Structures are given as C-alpha cells and as structure tokens.
Amino acid sequence: MVDDPHKTRRQFLAIDDVSKTFDIGTDEVQALSHVNLTIDKGEFVCLIGASGCGKSTLLRIIAGFERPTSGEVSLYENAITAPGSDRGMVFQDYALFPWMTVRENIGFGPRQKKLAKKYVDEITAEYLNMVGLTKFADRFPHQLSGGMKQRVAIARVLANECELLLMDEPFGALDALTRESLQQELLDIWARTKVTVIFVTHSVEEAVLLSDRVVVMTAGPGRIEADVPITLARPREVSAIDFNQVRRDITQRLTSHVRAGAPRELKAVA
Amino acid sequence: MSTIPSELPVPARARSAARAPWLNERVQSILLGVAFPLVLVVLWHQLVVVSGTKLVPTPYQVGVMMWDFTFGGIHNDAFSGTIITHLLASMQRVYGGFFLAVAIGIPLGLMIGKVKVIRQMLDPTLSLLRPIPVTAWLPLSMIFFGLGPRSAIFLVFLGAFYPILLNTIFGVRSVDTKLFEAASMLGCDGSKLFRQVVLPAAMPSIFNGLRLAHGFAWILIVVGEMTGVPTGLGSVIMDGRTLSRTDLVITGMIVIGVAGFLTDRIIVAINNWVLRWSPQHHG
C-alpha cells in the first residue's frame, strides 16, 4: 500500500488511549472511552456505528477541532493540538464559503500560503478538473446541487495538499444516485492522489464498498468494537455474494451490542 | 412551459400575461405605487379648501414653494433657489455621521462578536447607553461640540451607530461555526480570519444594519440641525416653523423624504451587488 518502505517506519496516525467527556449542563457525557487506533499512510478507513457512538467526535479530535479529555492523537509522532492544513475535513453540510465562487473556494487554502497567483490558479484549475467542475468554476455555492457542493468541498481540501482526508458522513444528505457516483469519484481520487482517508458513515454498504478497514464503534460510552480488514478485490460490486457476506458480518458486529429497548439505534445502522 | 397554454383556449389577457409577466407586474406596481399618493394629494387639497384653514397650505402652494426653493424667481427671499446649498449641507452631516458610525460600528461589532474579552468588557456599558434617546444628548452635544455642524454630525452618528453595531454583532454571532473550522483547517486564522471569513459571513446582517442606520441618519438630521446651524434641510424646517411658513416646512420634509428614498435605493443596489452570492438577502 505504501510505495516507500522508509515511510512505514514512522507511524502515520496514532490514536492513543483517547477519551472525551462533554459537559452538557450539569451532566457529564462520555463520548469516547479509551480509544486506540493506528492508521497507515494511504489507507482508506471507515468508522461506522450508531448515532452517539462517538465516531464524529473522534474525527473532530483528529481534525483538531476538539481536544481529547485524556490520551493523545498524533500524526507522524507529532501531537495534534489544533486544526492544520495537513488534515482536511469534508463536512456533511459542505461548509463552503457561500460568498466565494467555486474557484475561490478551492483556491482558499493555496491563497493562505501566499503562493503566487499563477500557482494558485494552476492548483485550482487542476482540482476543478479533478472533480469535473471546470464549467461551474464561477458559480456561487447556492447555484450548485448537493453533489456538486460536496465535490467542491473535497477539491478544497485536496487543493490544500492535505495528507489526511477526514470525511464526516459526506454523502449522507445526497440522493442515492448522486451518492453512488460520488463514492466512485472518491475512490478514483483516492487511487490517484494516494491520500489517506478516514470516512465516517452509518451505512454498512458504503463502508464495505469504500474501505480497506472498517472500524466498528459502539455507544455508551463510545469505543471500538471491532477492526475489520476488507480484503475484497476492487472494484467492488455491492450485489456480489462475497460482498454480502462481509456486509452481513459487519452488520452483526454492529448490532451485537445493541440491547433490547434501544430499537432506534437498530434502525439507524440498517 | 409556454407551449402548453398556447394549445388551450386561453383568454387573451392571460396570454399576454404569459408573454411578459414581468412587465405586467412592473407596470401594475408602478401604477398602484403612484396612484395612492396622488389620491392623498387630492384629499389634502380638498380638506384644506373645505375647512378653509390658513395654517396648512394647499398642495399647489407647496408646489410653488418647491419651485422657488429649487429655481428661485417667485418669492425671491432668503430661501429662493437655495435647495442645493441646504441639501449639500445636510448630506455632509448625514454622511459624516453615517460613515463615522460605519467606521467605528463595524470593526467594533466584529470584535465584540468574535472576541469574548472585548464583549465582556464593552457589552454592559453599551447596553446602558443604548436606551438613551438621541434627543437627550442634544444639550450635552451642544456643550461638547458647540452650535454647529459637528454637533449635528455627532447626533446622526449616535443614531446610526447602534443599528450598525448591533447588527454586526448579531451577524458575527450567527455565522455557522463550521465556516470557522473550515477556515482554520485551510490555514486561515488570527487576524486573517476577520477579513476573509468573519466580515464577509456577517455581511448580510451588516447591510441590514447599514440600511436601518442610513434611514435613522436622515430622520435625525432635523434634530441635528435644530442645534442652530444656518444651513441644512433641518434648519430650513425649523426656520419655516419660526416664520409660520408651513409651505416651507412641507417643502423641506418632501426634500428629505426624496433624498432619503433615493439614497436608500443606492444602498440597496450596493447591497445586491455585495451580496450577489445570497439572493435571499436582496432588498
């Protein structure tokens, strides 16, 4: 998976005994409890679990938006304490800058680095092309469909040369057809750029279709239930028999900890 | 869509509406918008004639005064042909106060909205000062700035300042925190964040404040020019009152109304251009 064997010596992403407690009024809610996980460079990892299992919280800690209550997350053995341009988040609701055109949104990261305008334009053109939005470069976000907005959001973090693409249910708000084509585009981009992806989803099918590893999380408090390598050959076919076997296996792991009296969570993962 | 109704028996009027619905809508809005004030003017004329009052002039007398105020040649008194002098004087004060309020209100609002320490320090004071009517500042303003245009500018500033400040704070406070997260992960933080994210994101709300403040600025010009300045539309109205020249008072009122209306259209046009990324904020 990693071309350069020297790079594997240094740990890429290490999540070391991370716990996170939120204060909600006078209550304390433990979102994550002693989570350990390492991710190699170039891997595509899905975090899956029912609502409230802390998968989004874990992603936000990796992004640097939240600090862990205890434990540490480190990238190349440097502790993550704040957001940085080495990690790019793709939000479910896009979080594009509405006052900027598609082109300006994608060029936002390069512009912060004070690159010459020529290079910013080159980078922007390259990623516009990668996500197929060259024709829509001068539109504002409100003039785009949901799928196009999410393409812009992906291009925006890739143009910033992030090494770790963090995706928080990015296709959750899209219709099924758009979701399918974006999943395929994401896989193409991943194959081309060799970017490491951590992808949060609650769809087992999406997780099995996309990832090298599916990390199953359970709630109350959030922790890792299972870490399942997906060895199916790519490209994967959701209707294949072996695909369904893997999907069934992961669904079982997801639901094994759901106790009676919590039928809503069952529905959420189905 | 337009091909379907042409095959159906559609009344002629509906068909012409389908051809240019935008134009019809526009014509109707202009006709109605002009008709109503015309009815008011006729009513005004009739009421003056029927009641036989000498205190209120007829629309015609006001029209004559307006002509004289603009071009001169009728009354040939101190007010003949002086409209430009008074209008420019008033505009200087309106926009002096307005732009002062913009220059202080927007940066202060951005900081109060985004920086907790500044909010904690300034919010109680500003909240205490805010309910005080601008007119209550009149005596103090005359002591601070004397009897002159600076006093008027100060009063206009006070009136315009709070709408701009409060709307800017509100705009900053209601920015989706995800935009700040997105900016910080893309390498934009600190002071760069203010110019590149906080300011543009708060712009719809800021323009709300600008429009309100601009309206207040024109309203307050009469109060501001009551402080004894020799020129300005407010002083014309005050002079008209002292001289019992109601036609002059109404003329001054109309000029302020028209100037306020036209300049508001300019603000709306700027608003629509700056916020071209957000059609729901178009005025």
Coordinates of C-alpha atoms in Angstrom, one line a residue:
Chain A
M1 CA 0.0 0.0 0.0
V2 CA 2.8 2.4 0.7
D3 CA 5.4 2.7 -2.0
D4 CA 8.2 3.9 0.0
P5 CA 9.3 1.4 2.7
H6 CA 11.1 4.1 4.7
K7 CA 7.8 5.9 5.3
T8 CA 6.3 3.0 7.1
R9 CA 8.9 3.3 9.9
R10 CA 7.3 6.4 11.1
Q11 CA 3.8 5.9 12.5
F12 CA 1.4 7.9 10.3
L13 CA -1.7 8.4 12.5
A14 CA -1.8 7.1 16.1
I15 CA -4.8 7.4 18.4
D16 CA -3.5 6.6 21.8
D17 CA -5.9 5.9 24.6
V18 CA -8.2 8.8 23.7
S19 CA -11.2 9.6 26.0
K20 CA -13.5 12.5 25.6
T21 CA -16.1 13.8 28.1
F22 CA -18.6 16.6 27.3
D23 CA -20.2 18.8 29.9
I24 CA -23.8 19.2 29.0
G25 CA -25.3 21.4 31.6
T26 CA -24.6 19.7 34.9
D27 CA -24.3 16.3 33.3
E28 CA -21.2 14.7 32.0
V29 CA -21.5 12.6 28.9
Q30 CA -18.6 10.3 28.0
A31 CA -18.4 10.3 24.2
L32 CA -15.2 8.3 23.8
S33 CA -13.6 5.8 26.2
H34 CA -10.0 4.6 25.8
V35 CA -9.9 4.5 22.0
N36 CA -6.8 3.1 20.4
L37 CA -6.2 3.0 16.7
T38 CA -3.4 3.4 14.3
I39 CA -3.8 4.2 10.6
D40 CA -1.2 3.8 7.9
K41 CA -0.4 6.3 5.2
G42 CA -2.6 5.7 2.2
E43 CA -5.2 3.6 3.9
F44 CA -9.0 4.1 3.4
V45 CA -10.6 3.5 6.8
C46 CA -14.3 3.8 7.6
L47 CA -15.6 4.5 11.1
I48 CA -19.1 3.0 11.5
G49 CA -21.5 2.9 14.3
A50 CA -24.9 4.0 15.5
S51 CA -25.7 7.6 16.5
G52 CA -23.9 8.6 19.7
C53 CA -21.0 6.1 19.3
G54 CA -18.5 9.0 19.2
K55 CA -17.4 8.4 15.6
S56 CA -17.8 12.1 14.6
T57 CA -16.2 13.2 17.9
L58 CA -13.2 11.0 17.1
L59 CA -13.0 12.6 13.7
R60 CA -13.2 16.1 15.1
I61 CA -10.4 15.3 17.6
I62 CA -8.2 14.1 14.7
A63 CA -9.1 17.3 12.8
G64 CA -8.0 19.3 15.9
F65 CA -11.5 20.9 16.4
E66 CA -11.8 19.2 19.8
R67 CA -9.2 18.3 22.3
P68 CA -9.3 14.8 23.9
T69 CA -10.0 14.8 27.7
S70 CA -7.2 12.3 28.1
G71 CA -5.0 10.5 25.7
E72 CA -3.4 11.8 22.5
V73 CA -3.7 11.8 18.8
S74 CA -0.5 12.2 16.8
L75 CA 0.4 12.5 13.1
Y76 CA 4.0 11.5 12.2
E77 CA 4.5 11.3 16.0
N78 CA 3.6 15.0 16.4
A79 CA 0.7 15.5 18.8
I80 CA -2.4 17.1 17.2
T81 CA -3.5 20.1 19.2
A82 CA -5.1 22.4 16.7
P83 CA -6.6 22.3 13.2
G84 CA -4.0 22.2 10.5
S85 CA -3.7 22.1 6.7
D86 CA -2.2 18.6 6.8
R87 CA -5.7 17.4 7.7
G88 CA -8.8 18.3 5.7
M89 CA -12.4 17.9 6.9
V90 CA -15.3 17.3 4.5
F91 CA -18.5 18.1 6.4
Q92 CA -21.8 16.6 5.7
D93 CA -23.3 20.0 5.1
Y94 CA -20.4 21.1 2.9
A95 CA -19.4 24.3 4.9
L96 CA -18.4 26.0 1.7
F97 CA -17.8 29.8 1.9
P98 CA -21.1 31.0 0.4
W99 CA -19.6 34.4 -0.7
M100 CA -16.9 32.7 -2.8
T101 CA -17.3 31.2 -6.2
V102 CA -16.4 27.5 -6.7
R103 CA -12.9 28.6 -8.0
E104 CA -12.4 30.9 -5.0
N105 CA -13.5 28.2 -2.5
I106 CA -11.0 25.7 -4.0
G107 CA -8.2 28.3 -4.1
F108 CA -8.8 29.3 -0.4
G109 CA -6.1 27.0 1.1
P110 CA -3.4 27.8 -1.5
R111 CA -4.1 31.5 -1.1
Q112 CA -3.4 31.3 2.7
K113 CA 0.0 30.0 1.8
K114 CA 0.7 33.3 0.0
L115 CA 1.6 31.4 -3.2
A116 CA 2.0 33.5 -6.4
K117 CA -1.4 33.9 -8.1
K118 CA -0.1 31.9 -11.0
Y119 CA 0.4 28.8 -8.8
V120 CA -2.9 29.3 -7.0
D121 CA -4.6 29.4 -10.4
E122 CA -2.8 26.3 -11.6
I123 CA -3.7 24.3 -8.5
T124 CA -7.3 25.5 -8.6
A125 CA -7.6 24.5 -12.3
E126 CA -6.2 21.1 -11.6
Y127 CA -8.6 20.3 -8.8
L128 CA -11.6 21.9 -10.6
N129 CA -10.8 19.4 -13.4
M130 CA -10.3 16.5 -11.0
V131 CA -13.8 16.9 -9.6
G132 CA -15.3 17.8 -13.0
L133 CA -16.5 21.3 -12.1
T134 CA -14.4 23.4 -14.6
K135 CA -17.6 24.6 -16.3
F136 CA -19.1 25.7 -13.0
A137 CA -16.0 27.5 -11.7
D138 CA -17.6 30.9 -11.5
R139 CA -20.8 29.8 -9.8
F140 CA -21.6 30.5 -6.2
P141 CA -22.4 27.6 -3.9
H142 CA -26.1 28.4 -3.8
Q143 CA -26.2 27.8 -7.6
L144 CA -25.0 24.2 -7.2
S145 CA -26.6 20.9 -6.4
G146 CA -25.7 19.0 -3.2
G147 CA -23.4 16.6 -5.1
M148 CA -21.6 19.5 -6.8
K149 CA -21.2 21.2 -3.4
Q150 CA -19.6 18.1 -1.9
R151 CA -17.2 17.9 -4.9
V152 CA -16.1 21.4 -4.2
A153 CA -15.6 20.6 -0.6
I154 CA -13.4 17.6 -1.5
A155 CA -11.4 19.6 -4.0
R156 CA -11.0 22.4 -1.5
V157 CA -9.1 20.2 1.0
L158 CA -7.2 18.3 -1.7
A159 CA -6.0 21.6 -3.2
N160 CA -4.6 22.4 0.2
E161 CA -2.4 19.3 -0.1
C162 CA -3.8 17.6 3.0
E163 CA -2.4 14.2 3.8
L164 CA -5.4 13.1 5.7
L165 CA -8.9 13.4 4.3
L166 CA -11.4 13.4 7.1
M167 CA -15.0 12.8 5.9
D168 CA -17.9 13.2 8.3
E169 CA -20.9 11.4 6.6
P170 CA -20.1 13.4 3.5
F171 CA -22.7 11.7 1.3
G172 CA -25.4 11.4 4.0
A173 CA -27.5 14.3 2.6
L174 CA -27.4 13.2 -1.1
D175 CA -29.8 11.1 -3.1
A176 CA -28.9 7.5 -3.9
L177 CA -27.8 8.1 -7.5
T178 CA -25.6 11.1 -6.6
R179 CA -24.1 9.2 -3.7
E180 CA -23.1 6.3 -5.9
S181 CA -21.3 8.4 -8.4
L182 CA -19.6 10.4 -5.7
Q183 CA -18.4 7.2 -4.0
Q184 CA -16.9 6.1 -7.3
E185 CA -15.3 9.5 -7.8
L186 CA -13.9 9.4 -4.3
L187 CA -12.3 6.0 -5.0
D188 CA -10.8 7.3 -8.2
I189 CA -9.4 10.4 -6.4
W190 CA -8.1 8.2 -3.6
A191 CA -6.3 5.9 -6.1
R192 CA -4.8 8.9 -7.9
T193 CA -3.7 11.0 -5.0
K194 CA -2.9 8.2 -2.5
V195 CA -4.4 10.4 0.2
T196 CA -5.2 8.7 3.5
V197 CA -9.0 8.7 4.1
I198 CA -11.0 8.4 7.3
F199 CA -14.6 8.2 6.4
V200 CA -17.4 8.3 9.0
T201 CA -20.6 6.7 7.9
H202 CA -23.6 4.8 9.3
S203 CA -24.1 2.8 6.1
V204 CA -22.5 -0.7 6.2
E205 CA -22.8 -1.0 2.4
E206 CA -20.9 2.3 1.9
A207 CA -18.2 1.2 4.4
V208 CA -17.6 -2.1 2.8
L209 CA -17.7 -0.6 -0.7
L210 CA -15.1 2.0 0.0
S211 CA -12.6 1.0 2.7
D212 CA -9.6 -1.1 3.4
R213 CA -10.6 -1.4 7.0
V214 CA -13.9 -0.9 8.8
V215 CA -13.7 0.2 12.4
V216 CA -16.9 -0.7 14.2
M217 CA -17.8 1.6 17.1
T218 CA -20.4 1.1 19.8
A219 CA -22.1 3.7 22.0
G220 CA -22.4 4.2 25.8
P221 CA -19.5 5.2 26.1
G222 CA -18.1 5.3 22.6
R223 CA -15.4 2.7 22.0
I224 CA -14.0 0.4 19.2
E225 CA -15.9 -2.8 19.0
A226 CA -14.1 -4.4 16.0
D227 CA -11.5 -3.5 13.4
V228 CA -12.3 -5.5 10.3
P229 CA -9.9 -5.6 7.3
I230 CA -11.8 -5.7 4.0
T231 CA -9.9 -7.7 1.5
L232 CA -12.4 -7.8 -1.3
A233 CA -10.8 -7.1 -4.7
R234 CA -11.5 -3.6 -6.2
P235 CA -13.6 -2.5 -8.0
R236 CA -16.3 -4.0 -5.7
E237 CA -19.8 -4.9 -6.6
V238 CA -22.4 -4.4 -4.0
S239 CA -24.6 -7.3 -5.3
A240 CA -21.8 -9.9 -5.3
I241 CA -22.1 -12.8 -2.9
D242 CA -18.8 -12.2 -1.1
F243 CA -19.6 -8.5 -0.7
N244 CA -22.9 -9.5 1.0
Q245 CA -21.1 -11.9 3.3
V246 CA -18.8 -9.1 4.5
R247 CA -21.7 -6.8 4.9
R248 CA -23.7 -9.3 7.0
D249 CA -20.6 -9.9 9.2
I250 CA -20.2 -6.2 9.9
T251 CA -23.9 -5.7 10.5
Q252 CA -23.8 -8.4 13.1
R253 CA -20.9 -6.9 14.9
L254 CA -22.7 -3.6 14.9
T255 CA -26.0 -4.9 16.3
S256 CA -24.5 -7.4 18.7
H257 CA -24.1 -4.7 21.4
V258 CA -27.5 -3.1 20.8
R259 CA -29.6 -4.1 23.8
A260 CA -33.3 -4.5 23.8
G261 CA -35.1 -1.2 24.5
A262 CA -33.0 0.7 22.0
P263 CA -34.7 -0.1 18.7
R264 CA -34.0 3.4 17.4
E265 CA -30.3 2.6 17.2
L266 CA -31.0 -0.6 15.3
K267 CA -32.8 1.4 12.7
A268 CA -30.0 3.9 12.4
V269 CA -27.5 1.3 11.3
A270 CA -29.7 -0.7 9.0
Chain B
M1 CA -44.0 25.6 -20.2
S2 CA -45.2 28.4 -22.5
T3 CA -46.0 25.9 -25.3
I4 CA -48.7 24.1 -23.3
P5 CA -51.1 27.0 -22.8
S6 CA -51.0 28.1 -26.4
E7 CA -52.8 24.9 -27.4
L8 CA -55.5 25.5 -24.9
P9 CA -58.3 28.1 -25.2
V10 CA -56.7 30.8 -23.0
P11 CA -58.3 34.2 -22.6
A12 CA -56.4 37.0 -24.4
R13 CA -55.4 38.7 -21.2
A14 CA -53.9 35.6 -19.6
R15 CA -52.0 35.0 -22.8
S16 CA -50.4 38.5 -22.8
A17 CA -49.6 37.9 -19.2
A18 CA -47.8 34.7 -20.1
R19 CA -45.8 36.5 -22.7
A20 CA -44.4 39.2 -20.4
P21 CA -45.5 38.5 -16.8
W22 CA -42.5 40.5 -15.6
L23 CA -43.5 43.6 -17.5
N24 CA -47.2 43.5 -16.4
E25 CA -46.1 43.0 -12.8
R26 CA -43.8 46.0 -13.1
V27 CA -46.5 48.3 -14.7
Q28 CA -49.0 47.3 -12.1
S29 CA -46.6 48.0 -9.3
I30 CA -45.7 51.5 -10.7
L31 CA -49.4 52.4 -11.4
L32 CA -50.5 51.4 -7.9
G33 CA -47.5 53.0 -6.2
V34 CA -48.1 56.3 -8.0
A35 CA -51.9 56.3 -7.7
F36 CA -52.1 56.1 -3.9
P37 CA -50.0 59.3 -3.2
L38 CA -52.0 61.1 -5.9
V39 CA -55.2 60.3 -4.1
L40 CA -53.6 61.5 -0.9
V41 CA -52.7 64.8 -2.6
V42 CA -56.2 65.3 -3.9
L43 CA -57.6 64.5 -0.5
W44 CA -55.2 67.0 1.1
H45 CA -56.3 69.7 -1.4
Q46 CA -60.0 69.1 -0.7
L47 CA -59.6 69.1 3.1
V48 CA -57.7 72.4 3.0
V49 CA -60.3 74.0 0.7
V50 CA -63.3 72.6 2.6
S51 CA -62.0 73.5 6.1
G52 CA -60.8 76.9 4.9
T53 CA -57.7 76.7 7.1
K54 CA -54.9 79.3 6.8
L55 CA -52.4 77.2 8.7
V56 CA -52.0 74.4 6.1
P57 CA -51.1 75.3 2.5
T58 CA -52.6 73.5 -0.5
P59 CA -50.5 71.1 -2.5
Y60 CA -50.3 73.8 -5.2
Q61 CA -48.8 76.3 -2.8
V62 CA -46.3 73.7 -1.7
G63 CA -45.5 73.1 -5.3
V64 CA -44.9 76.8 -5.9
M65 CA -42.7 76.9 -2.9
M66 CA -40.8 73.8 -4.1
W67 CA -40.2 75.5 -7.5
D68 CA -39.0 78.7 -5.7
F69 CA -36.8 76.7 -3.4
T70 CA -35.3 74.9 -6.3
F71 CA -35.1 77.5 -9.1
G72 CA -36.0 80.8 -7.4
G73 CA -37.8 83.6 -9.2
I74 CA -41.1 83.6 -7.4
H75 CA -40.7 84.7 -3.8
N76 CA -37.2 85.9 -4.2
D77 CA -36.5 85.7 -0.4
A78 CA -33.7 84.0 1.6
F79 CA -34.8 80.6 0.6
S80 CA -35.2 81.1 -3.2
G81 CA -33.0 78.8 -5.2
T82 CA -31.1 77.5 -2.2
I83 CA -32.0 73.8 -2.4
I84 CA -28.5 72.7 -3.4
T85 CA -26.9 74.6 -0.5
H86 CA -29.2 73.1 2.1
L87 CA -29.2 69.6 0.6
L88 CA -25.4 69.5 0.4
A89 CA -25.1 70.8 3.9
S90 CA -27.5 68.2 5.2
M91 CA -25.9 65.4 3.2
Q92 CA -22.5 66.3 4.6
R93 CA -23.9 65.9 8.1
V94 CA -25.9 62.8 7.3
Y95 CA -23.0 61.1 5.7
G96 CA -20.4 62.5 8.1
G97 CA -22.3 60.9 11.0
F98 CA -23.2 57.8 9.0
F99 CA -19.7 57.0 7.8
L100 CA -18.3 57.7 11.3
A101 CA -20.8 55.2 12.6
V102 CA -19.8 52.7 9.9
A103 CA -16.1 53.2 10.6
I104 CA -16.5 52.6 14.3
G105 CA -19.5 50.4 14.4
I106 CA -18.4 47.6 12.0
P107 CA -14.9 46.9 13.4
L108 CA -16.2 47.2 17.0
G109 CA -19.1 44.9 16.2
L110 CA -16.7 42.4 14.6
M111 CA -14.5 42.4 17.7
I112 CA -17.4 42.3 20.2
G113 CA -19.0 39.5 18.3
K114 CA -15.8 37.4 18.0
V115 CA -13.6 38.2 21.0
K116 CA -15.1 37.2 24.3
V117 CA -13.0 39.5 26.5
I118 CA -14.0 42.6 24.5
R119 CA -17.6 41.5 24.7
Q120 CA -17.4 41.1 28.4
M121 CA -15.7 44.5 28.8
L122 CA -18.0 46.6 26.5
D123 CA -21.3 45.0 26.4
P124 CA -22.7 46.3 29.8
T125 CA -21.7 49.9 29.0
L126 CA -23.1 49.8 25.5
S127 CA -26.3 48.2 26.7
L128 CA -26.7 51.0 29.3
L129 CA -26.1 53.8 26.8
R130 CA -28.3 52.4 24.1
P131 CA -31.8 53.2 25.6
I132 CA -30.9 56.9 26.0
P133 CA -32.7 58.7 23.2
V134 CA -30.6 60.7 20.8
T135 CA -32.5 63.8 21.5
A136 CA -31.5 63.6 25.2
W137 CA -27.9 64.0 24.1
L138 CA -28.7 67.3 22.4
P139 CA -27.7 69.6 25.4
L140 CA -24.5 67.7 26.1
S141 CA -23.6 67.6 22.4
M142 CA -24.0 71.4 22.2
I143 CA -21.6 71.7 25.1
F144 CA -19.1 69.3 23.6
F145 CA -19.2 70.4 20.0
G146 CA -20.7 73.9 20.1
L147 CA -23.5 75.3 18.0
G148 CA -22.5 74.0 14.6
P149 CA -22.4 71.2 12.1
R150 CA -20.2 69.0 14.3
S151 CA -23.0 68.7 16.8
A152 CA -25.3 67.6 14.1
I153 CA -22.8 65.0 12.9
F154 CA -22.4 63.7 16.4
L155 CA -26.2 63.2 16.8
V156 CA -26.5 61.5 13.5
F157 CA -23.5 59.3 14.5
L158 CA -25.2 58.3 17.7
G159 CA -28.4 57.4 15.9
A160 CA -26.7 55.4 13.2
F161 CA -24.1 53.7 15.5
Y162 CA -26.3 51.3 17.4
P163 CA -28.1 49.7 14.4
I164 CA -24.8 49.1 12.7
L165 CA -23.1 47.8 15.9
L166 CA -25.9 45.5 17.0
N167 CA -26.4 44.0 13.5
T168 CA -22.7 43.5 13.0
I169 CA -22.5 41.7 16.4
F170 CA -25.6 39.6 15.5
G171 CA -24.1 38.8 12.1
V172 CA -20.8 37.6 13.6
R173 CA -22.6 35.6 16.3
S174 CA -24.8 33.8 13.9
V175 CA -22.0 32.7 11.5
D176 CA -22.0 28.9 11.2
T177 CA -19.1 27.7 13.4
K178 CA -18.3 25.2 10.7
L179 CA -17.1 28.0 8.5
F180 CA -14.5 29.0 11.1
E181 CA -13.5 25.3 11.4
A182 CA -13.2 25.1 7.6
A183 CA -11.1 28.2 7.5
S184 CA -8.8 27.1 10.3
M185 CA -8.1 23.7 8.8
L186 CA -7.3 25.5 5.5
G187 CA -4.6 27.6 7.3
C188 CA -6.6 30.8 7.9
D189 CA -6.7 32.0 11.5
G190 CA -6.0 35.0 13.7
S191 CA -6.4 38.4 12.1
K192 CA -6.7 36.9 8.6
L193 CA -9.9 35.3 9.8
F194 CA -11.6 38.7 10.3
R195 CA -11.1 39.9 6.8
Q196 CA -11.5 36.7 5.0
V197 CA -14.3 34.9 6.9
V198 CA -15.9 36.9 9.7
L199 CA -16.5 40.1 7.7
P200 CA -18.0 38.5 4.6
A201 CA -20.0 36.0 6.5
A202 CA -21.6 38.8 8.6
M203 CA -22.2 40.9 5.6
P204 CA -25.9 40.2 5.1
S205 CA -26.6 41.3 8.7
I206 CA -24.2 44.2 8.5
F207 CA -26.1 45.5 5.4
N208 CA -29.4 45.2 7.4
G209 CA -27.8 47.5 10.0
L210 CA -26.5 49.9 7.3
R211 CA -29.9 50.3 5.8
L212 CA -31.6 50.9 9.2
A213 CA -28.8 53.3 10.2
H214 CA -29.0 55.2 7.0
G215 CA -32.7 55.7 7.5
F216 CA -32.1 56.9 11.1
A217 CA -29.4 59.2 9.9
W218 CA -31.9 61.1 7.6
I219 CA -34.5 61.1 10.3
L220 CA -32.1 62.6 12.8
I221 CA -30.8 65.3 10.5
V222 CA -33.7 67.6 11.6
V223 CA -32.9 67.0 15.3
G224 CA -29.2 67.5 14.5
E225 CA -29.8 70.8 12.7
M226 CA -32.0 72.1 15.5
T227 CA -28.8 73.0 17.2
G228 CA -28.7 76.3 15.5
V229 CA -26.9 75.7 12.2
P230 CA -27.7 78.3 9.5
T231 CA -27.9 75.8 6.6
G232 CA -29.4 72.4 6.1
L233 CA -32.8 71.0 5.4
G234 CA -33.4 70.6 9.1
S235 CA -32.7 74.3 9.7
V236 CA -35.0 75.2 6.8
I237 CA -37.8 73.3 8.5
M238 CA -37.0 75.0 11.8
D239 CA -36.9 78.4 10.1
G240 CA -40.2 77.6 8.4
R241 CA -41.7 76.8 11.8
T242 CA -40.4 80.1 13.4
L243 CA -41.7 82.1 10.4
S244 CA -45.0 80.2 10.3
R245 CA -44.3 79.3 6.7
T246 CA -45.8 75.8 6.6
D247 CA -45.3 75.6 2.8
L248 CA -41.5 75.9 3.5
V249 CA -41.8 73.2 6.3
I250 CA -43.6 70.8 4.0
T251 CA -41.1 71.5 1.2
G252 CA -38.2 70.7 3.5
M253 CA -40.0 67.5 4.5
I254 CA -40.5 66.4 0.9
V255 CA -36.8 67.1 0.0
I256 CA -35.7 65.0 3.0
G257 CA -38.1 62.2 2.0
V258 CA -37.0 62.1 -1.6
A259 CA -33.3 62.4 -0.7
G260 CA -33.7 59.6 1.9
F261 CA -35.6 57.4 -0.6
L262 CA -33.1 57.9 -3.5
T263 CA -30.1 57.2 -1.3
D264 CA -31.7 54.2 0.2
R265 CA -32.1 52.8 -3.4
I266 CA -28.3 53.3 -3.8
I267 CA -27.7 51.4 -0.6
V268 CA -30.0 48.6 -1.8
A269 CA -28.1 48.5 -5.1
I270 CA -24.8 48.2 -3.3
N271 CA -26.3 45.5 -1.0
N272 CA -27.5 43.5 -4.0
W273 CA -24.1 43.7 -5.6
V274 CA -22.1 42.8 -2.5
L275 CA -24.5 40.0 -1.6
R276 CA -24.8 38.7 -5.1
W277 CA -23.9 35.3 -3.6
S278 CA -27.0 35.3 -1.5
P279 CA -30.2 36.2 -3.4
Q280 CA -32.4 35.8 -0.3
H281 CA -30.7 38.9 1.2
H282 CA -31.5 41.1 -1.8
G283 CA -33.5 44.2 -1.0

